[in-house]
Tab-separated table of C-alpha atoms in Angstrom:
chain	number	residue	atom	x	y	z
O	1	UNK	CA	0.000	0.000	0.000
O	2	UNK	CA	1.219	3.112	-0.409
O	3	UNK	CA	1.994	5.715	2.092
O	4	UNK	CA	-0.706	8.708	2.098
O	5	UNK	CA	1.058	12.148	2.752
O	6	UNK	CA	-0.772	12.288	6.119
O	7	UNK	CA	0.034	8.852	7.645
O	8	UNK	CA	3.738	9.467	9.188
O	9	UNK	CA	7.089	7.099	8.330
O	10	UNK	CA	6.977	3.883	9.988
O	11	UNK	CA	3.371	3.222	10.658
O	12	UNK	CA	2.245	0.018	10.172
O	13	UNK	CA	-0.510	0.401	7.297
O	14	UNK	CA	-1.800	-3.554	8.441
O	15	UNK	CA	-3.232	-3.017	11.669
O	16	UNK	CA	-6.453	-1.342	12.734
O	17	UNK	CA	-6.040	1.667	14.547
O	18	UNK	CA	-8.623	2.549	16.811
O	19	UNK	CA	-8.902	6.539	16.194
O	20	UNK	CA	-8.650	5.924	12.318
O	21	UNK	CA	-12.017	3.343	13.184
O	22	UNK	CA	-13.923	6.180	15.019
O	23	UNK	CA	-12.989	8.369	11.750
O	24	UNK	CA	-14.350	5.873	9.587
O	25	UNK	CA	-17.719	5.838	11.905
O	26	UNK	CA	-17.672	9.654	11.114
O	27	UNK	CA	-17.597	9.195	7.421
O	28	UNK	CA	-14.017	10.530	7.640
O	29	UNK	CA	-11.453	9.538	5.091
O	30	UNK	CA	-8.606	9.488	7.698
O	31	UNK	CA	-8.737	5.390	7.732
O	32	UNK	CA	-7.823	2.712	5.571
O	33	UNK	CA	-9.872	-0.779	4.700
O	34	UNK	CA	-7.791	-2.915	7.650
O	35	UNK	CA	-9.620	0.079	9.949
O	36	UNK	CA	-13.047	-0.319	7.769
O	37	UNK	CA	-12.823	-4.019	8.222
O	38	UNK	CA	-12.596	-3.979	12.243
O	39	UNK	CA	-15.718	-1.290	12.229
O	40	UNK	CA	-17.800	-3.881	10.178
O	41	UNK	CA	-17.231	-6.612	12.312
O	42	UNK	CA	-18.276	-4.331	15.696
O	43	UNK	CA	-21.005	-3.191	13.590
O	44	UNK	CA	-21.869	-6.736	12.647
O	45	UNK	CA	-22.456	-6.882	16.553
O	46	UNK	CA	-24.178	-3.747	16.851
O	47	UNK	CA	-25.425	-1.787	14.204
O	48	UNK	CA	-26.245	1.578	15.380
O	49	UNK	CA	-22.316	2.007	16.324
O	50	UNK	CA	-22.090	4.829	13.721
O	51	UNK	CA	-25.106	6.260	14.388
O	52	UNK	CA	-24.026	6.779	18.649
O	53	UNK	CA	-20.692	7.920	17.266
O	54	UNK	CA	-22.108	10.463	14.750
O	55	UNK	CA	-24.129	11.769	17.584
O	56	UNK	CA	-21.515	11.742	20.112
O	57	UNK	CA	-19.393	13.740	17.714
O	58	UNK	CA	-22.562	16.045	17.110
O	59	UNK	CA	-22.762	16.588	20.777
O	60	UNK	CA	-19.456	17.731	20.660
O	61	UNK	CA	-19.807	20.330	17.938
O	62	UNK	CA	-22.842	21.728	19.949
O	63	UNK	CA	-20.576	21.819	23.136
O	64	UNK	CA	-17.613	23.261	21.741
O	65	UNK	CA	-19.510	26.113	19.773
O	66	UNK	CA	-21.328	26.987	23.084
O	67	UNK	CA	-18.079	27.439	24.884
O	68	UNK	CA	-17.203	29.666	22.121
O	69	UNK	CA	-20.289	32.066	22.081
O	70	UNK	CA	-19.357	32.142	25.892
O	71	UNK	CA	-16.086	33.158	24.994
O	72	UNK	CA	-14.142	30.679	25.731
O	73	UNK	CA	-10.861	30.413	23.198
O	74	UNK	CA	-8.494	27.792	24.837
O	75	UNK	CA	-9.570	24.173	24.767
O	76	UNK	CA	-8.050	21.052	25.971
O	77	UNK	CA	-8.702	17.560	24.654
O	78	UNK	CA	-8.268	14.343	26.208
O	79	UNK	CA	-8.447	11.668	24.266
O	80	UNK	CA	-8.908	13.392	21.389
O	81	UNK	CA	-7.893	10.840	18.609
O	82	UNK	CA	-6.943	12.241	15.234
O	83	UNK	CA	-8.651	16.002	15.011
O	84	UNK	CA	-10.229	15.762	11.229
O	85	UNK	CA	-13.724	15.770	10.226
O	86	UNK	CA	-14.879	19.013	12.703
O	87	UNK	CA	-12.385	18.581	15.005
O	88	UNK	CA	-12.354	21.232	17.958
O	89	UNK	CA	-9.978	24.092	16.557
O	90	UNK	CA	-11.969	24.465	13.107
O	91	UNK	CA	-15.333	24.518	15.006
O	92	UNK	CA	-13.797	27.095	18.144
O	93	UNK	CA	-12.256	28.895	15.504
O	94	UNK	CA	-15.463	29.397	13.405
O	95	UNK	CA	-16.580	31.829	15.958
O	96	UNK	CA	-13.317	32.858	18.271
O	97	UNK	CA	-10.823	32.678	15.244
O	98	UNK	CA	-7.742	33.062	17.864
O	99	UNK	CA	-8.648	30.167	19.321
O	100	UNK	CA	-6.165	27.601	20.522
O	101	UNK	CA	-6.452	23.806	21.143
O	102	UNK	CA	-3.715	21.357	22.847
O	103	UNK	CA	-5.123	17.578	21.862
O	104	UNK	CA	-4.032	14.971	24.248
O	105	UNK	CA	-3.841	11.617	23.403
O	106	UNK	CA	-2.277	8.469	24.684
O	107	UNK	CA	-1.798	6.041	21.236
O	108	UNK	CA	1.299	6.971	19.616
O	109	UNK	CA	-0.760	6.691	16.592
O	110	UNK	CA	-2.964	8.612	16.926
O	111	UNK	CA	-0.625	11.238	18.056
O	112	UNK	CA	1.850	11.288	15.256
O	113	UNK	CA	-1.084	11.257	12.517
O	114	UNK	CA	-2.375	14.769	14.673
O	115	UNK	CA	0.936	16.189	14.401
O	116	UNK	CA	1.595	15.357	11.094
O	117	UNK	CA	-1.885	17.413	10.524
O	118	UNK	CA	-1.610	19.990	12.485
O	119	UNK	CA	2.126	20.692	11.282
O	120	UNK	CA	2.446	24.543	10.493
O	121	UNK	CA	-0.736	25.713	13.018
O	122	UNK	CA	1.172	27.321	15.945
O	123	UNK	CA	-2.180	27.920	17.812
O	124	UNK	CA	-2.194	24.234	18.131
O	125	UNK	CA	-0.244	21.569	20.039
O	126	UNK	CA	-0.488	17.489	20.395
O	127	UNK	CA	0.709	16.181	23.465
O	128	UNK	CA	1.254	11.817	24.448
O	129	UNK	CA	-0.353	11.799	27.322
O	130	UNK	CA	-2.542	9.165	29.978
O	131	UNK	CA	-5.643	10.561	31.539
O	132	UNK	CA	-4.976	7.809	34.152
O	133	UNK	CA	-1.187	9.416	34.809
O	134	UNK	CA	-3.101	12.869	35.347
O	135	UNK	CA	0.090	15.205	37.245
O	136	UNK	CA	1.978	13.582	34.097
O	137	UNK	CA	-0.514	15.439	31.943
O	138	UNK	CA	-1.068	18.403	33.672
O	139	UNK	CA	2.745	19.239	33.803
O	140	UNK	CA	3.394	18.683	30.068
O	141	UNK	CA	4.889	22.049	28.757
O	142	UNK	CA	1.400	22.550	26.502
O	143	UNK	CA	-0.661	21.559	29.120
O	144	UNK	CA	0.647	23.747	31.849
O	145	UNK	CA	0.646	26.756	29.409
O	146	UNK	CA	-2.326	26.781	28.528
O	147	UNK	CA	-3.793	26.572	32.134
O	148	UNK	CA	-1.302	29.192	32.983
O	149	UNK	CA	-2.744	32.107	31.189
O	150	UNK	CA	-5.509	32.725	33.633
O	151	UNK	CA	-7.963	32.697	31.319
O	152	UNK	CA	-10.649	30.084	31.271
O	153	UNK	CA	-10.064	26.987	29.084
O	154	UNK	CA	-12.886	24.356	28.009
O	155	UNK	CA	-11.811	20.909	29.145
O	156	UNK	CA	-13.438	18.273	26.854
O	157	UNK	CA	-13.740	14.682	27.852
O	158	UNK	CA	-15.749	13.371	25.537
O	159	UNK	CA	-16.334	9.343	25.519
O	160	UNK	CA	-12.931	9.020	27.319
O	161	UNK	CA	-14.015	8.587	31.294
O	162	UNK	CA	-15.678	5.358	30.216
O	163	UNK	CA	-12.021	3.749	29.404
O	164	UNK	CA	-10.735	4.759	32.309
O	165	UNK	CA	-11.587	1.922	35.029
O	166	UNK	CA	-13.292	1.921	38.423
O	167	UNK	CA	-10.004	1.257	39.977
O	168	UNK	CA	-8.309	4.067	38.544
O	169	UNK	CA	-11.018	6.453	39.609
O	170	UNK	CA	-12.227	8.568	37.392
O	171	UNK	CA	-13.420	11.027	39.570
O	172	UNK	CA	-10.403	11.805	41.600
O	173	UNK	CA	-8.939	12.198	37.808
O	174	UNK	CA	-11.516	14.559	36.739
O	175	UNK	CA	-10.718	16.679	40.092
O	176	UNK	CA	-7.526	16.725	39.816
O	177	UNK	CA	-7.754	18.907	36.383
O	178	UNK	CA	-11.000	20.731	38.030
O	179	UNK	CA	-8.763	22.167	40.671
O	180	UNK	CA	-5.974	23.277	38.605
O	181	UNK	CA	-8.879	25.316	36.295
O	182	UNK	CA	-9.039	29.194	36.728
O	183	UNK	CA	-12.489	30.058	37.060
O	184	UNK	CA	-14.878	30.286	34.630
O	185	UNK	CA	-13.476	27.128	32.623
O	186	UNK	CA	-15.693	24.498	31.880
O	187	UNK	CA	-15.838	20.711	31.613
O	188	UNK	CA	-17.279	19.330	28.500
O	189	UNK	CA	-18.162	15.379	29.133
O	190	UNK	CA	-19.630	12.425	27.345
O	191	UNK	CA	-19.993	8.895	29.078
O	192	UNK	CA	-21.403	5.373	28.291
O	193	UNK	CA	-24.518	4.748	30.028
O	194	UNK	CA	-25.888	1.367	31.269
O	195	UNK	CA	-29.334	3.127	31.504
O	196	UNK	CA	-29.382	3.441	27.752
O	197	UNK	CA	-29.259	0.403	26.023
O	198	UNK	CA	-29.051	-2.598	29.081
O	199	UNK	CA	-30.104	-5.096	26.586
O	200	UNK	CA	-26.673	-4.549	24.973
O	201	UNK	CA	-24.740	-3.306	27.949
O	202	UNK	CA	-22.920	-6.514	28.781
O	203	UNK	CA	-22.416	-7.698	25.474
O	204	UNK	CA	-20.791	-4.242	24.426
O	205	UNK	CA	-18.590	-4.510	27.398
O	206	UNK	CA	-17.685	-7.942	26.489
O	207	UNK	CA	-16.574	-6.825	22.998
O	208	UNK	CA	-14.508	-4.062	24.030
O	209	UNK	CA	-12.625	-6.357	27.073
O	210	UNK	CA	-11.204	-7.912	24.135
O	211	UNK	CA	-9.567	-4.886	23.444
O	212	UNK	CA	-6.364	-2.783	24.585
O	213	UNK	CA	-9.208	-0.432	25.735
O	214	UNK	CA	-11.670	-2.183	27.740
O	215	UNK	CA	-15.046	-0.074	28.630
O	216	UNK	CA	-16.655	0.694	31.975
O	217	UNK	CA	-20.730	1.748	31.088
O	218	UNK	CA	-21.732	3.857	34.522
O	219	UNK	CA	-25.178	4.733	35.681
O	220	UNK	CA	-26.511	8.518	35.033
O	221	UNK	CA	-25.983	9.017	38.897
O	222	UNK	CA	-22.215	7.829	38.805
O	223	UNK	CA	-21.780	10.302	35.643
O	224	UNK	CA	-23.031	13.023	37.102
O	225	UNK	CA	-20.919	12.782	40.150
O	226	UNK	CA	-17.897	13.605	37.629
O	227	UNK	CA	-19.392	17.095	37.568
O	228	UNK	CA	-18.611	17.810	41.040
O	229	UNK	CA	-17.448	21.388	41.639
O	230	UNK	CA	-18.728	22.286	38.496
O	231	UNK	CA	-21.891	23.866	37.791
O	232	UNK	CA	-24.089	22.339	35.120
O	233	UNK	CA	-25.627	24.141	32.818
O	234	UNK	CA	-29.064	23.498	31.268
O	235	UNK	CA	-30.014	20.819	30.439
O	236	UNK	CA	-28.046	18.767	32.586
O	237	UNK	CA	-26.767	15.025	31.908
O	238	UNK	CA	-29.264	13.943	29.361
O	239	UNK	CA	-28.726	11.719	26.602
O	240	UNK	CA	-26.307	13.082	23.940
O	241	UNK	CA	-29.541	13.786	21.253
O	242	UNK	CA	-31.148	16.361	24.103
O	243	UNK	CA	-27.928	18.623	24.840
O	244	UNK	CA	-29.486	21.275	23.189
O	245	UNK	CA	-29.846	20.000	19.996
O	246	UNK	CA	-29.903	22.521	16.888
O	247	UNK	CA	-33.453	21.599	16.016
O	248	UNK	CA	-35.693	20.086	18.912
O	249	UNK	CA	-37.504	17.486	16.204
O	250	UNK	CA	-34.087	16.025	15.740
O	251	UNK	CA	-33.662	14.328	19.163
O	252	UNK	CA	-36.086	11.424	18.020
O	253	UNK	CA	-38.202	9.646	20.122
O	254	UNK	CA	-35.648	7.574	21.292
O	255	UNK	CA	-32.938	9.468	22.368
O	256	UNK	CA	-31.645	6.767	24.856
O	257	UNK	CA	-30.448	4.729	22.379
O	258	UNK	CA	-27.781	6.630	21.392
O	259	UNK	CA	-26.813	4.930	25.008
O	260	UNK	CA	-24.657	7.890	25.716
O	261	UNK	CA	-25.103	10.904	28.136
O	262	UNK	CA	-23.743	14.321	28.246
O	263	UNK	CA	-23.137	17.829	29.814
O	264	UNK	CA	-21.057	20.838	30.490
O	265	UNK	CA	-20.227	22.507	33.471
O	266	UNK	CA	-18.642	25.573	34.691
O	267	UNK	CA	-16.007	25.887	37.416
O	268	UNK	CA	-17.248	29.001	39.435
């Protein structure tokens, strides 16, 4: 096969890569048929998967434009895979056009296809990083700079707590950045839910323990805890169709099976 210009030397064009699947899901062109392969198969298990990633990465569009009109301009993502098809700097910088972005992410992939990307955009930094190794994260160079400023900075977790185990405590994670915030930043998060879809709760959670990323689904209650010592704006943790959706007829009448919730909150 040969090499596209934005696939970097040395990476192996044979294995599926797990950001260049959720691309394909998007209808991205940022993948190649090993990755298209792997999303059949999961789809062959469930077949809304691009659906509940299309909306997940709707949800963030909505969230990250909000943040904007409230004049937010520095964001930093976790777990941000490979920023193409609307990733957050072209939507921020729709409306705040100075706006700057550090991704983090912890596949070496994934991070050397962002950088290739983003080569040339000095507003914009990728950083290796582990949500799970959190003072690692927070004391990267980028990281640190950006909270530095004073200014506020939208945090965006979306589907990334879910990976991150019981064990490992996502919550103490989550306040760990919260407290390092200057005020008026915001958290942007979206999470699994078991309330969504139980029927296939289990057996999704079976498929991805098969996986170098295995998934933890968490009640509504447990995901709103995350948002502790921020202050949620309306309309809470819903489902990801009913954060504010762009038209109100598009949620559906079954928003719940997008088995995903969301919200935002601001740090006071």
């Amino acid at each position: 096969m040969r090499r596209p210009s934005w696939v970097p030397e040395g990476t192996d064009l044979d294995k599926p890569n797990a950001a260049r699947v959720y691309d394909y899901y998007l209808g991205g062109s940022h993948n190649f048929e090993v990755d298209r392969e792997m999303a059949r198969k999961a789809m062959a298990l469930w077949p809304e998967l691009p659906q509940i990633m299309r909306s997940n990465r709707a949800f963030l569009r909505r969230a990250v434009t909000f943040l904007a009109e409230q004049g937010i301009t520095r964001f930093l993502d976790i777990g941000s895979g490979i920023p193409t098809f609307g990733a957050v700097h072209e939507i921020a910088r729709a409306i705040r056009p100075e706006a700057k972005v550090v991704y983090v992410d912890r596949d070496p992939v994934a991070v050397a296809h962002s950088r290739l990307l983003l080569e040339g955009d000095g507003a914009c930094a990728v950083v290796q990083a582990d949500l799970r190794d959190v003072d690692d994260l927070l004391a990267r160079p980028e990281v640190a700079g950006l909270l530095a400023e004073g200014e506020p900075v939208g945090v965006l977790l979306v589907a990334v707590a879910h990976f991150v185990s019981d064990a490992e405590d996502p919550w103490k994670l989550i306040g760990a950045i919260r407290d390092v915030l200057p005020p008026g930043s915001a958290l942007v998060l979206s999470h699994a839910s078991l309330e969504g879809r139980p029927d296939q709760a289990e057996d999704h959670q079976k498929l991805y323990r098969m996986t170098p990323t295995p998934l933890t689904m968490r009640t509504r209650e447990q995901i709103t805890s995350m948002f502790d010592g921020f202050e949620l704006v309306e309309p809470g943790v819903v489902y990801l169709p009913q954060w504010r959706p762009d038209q109100p007829e598009s949620v559906g009448e079954h928003p719940e099976r997008m088995t995903g919730v969301a919200g935002v909150g601001f740090r006071p």
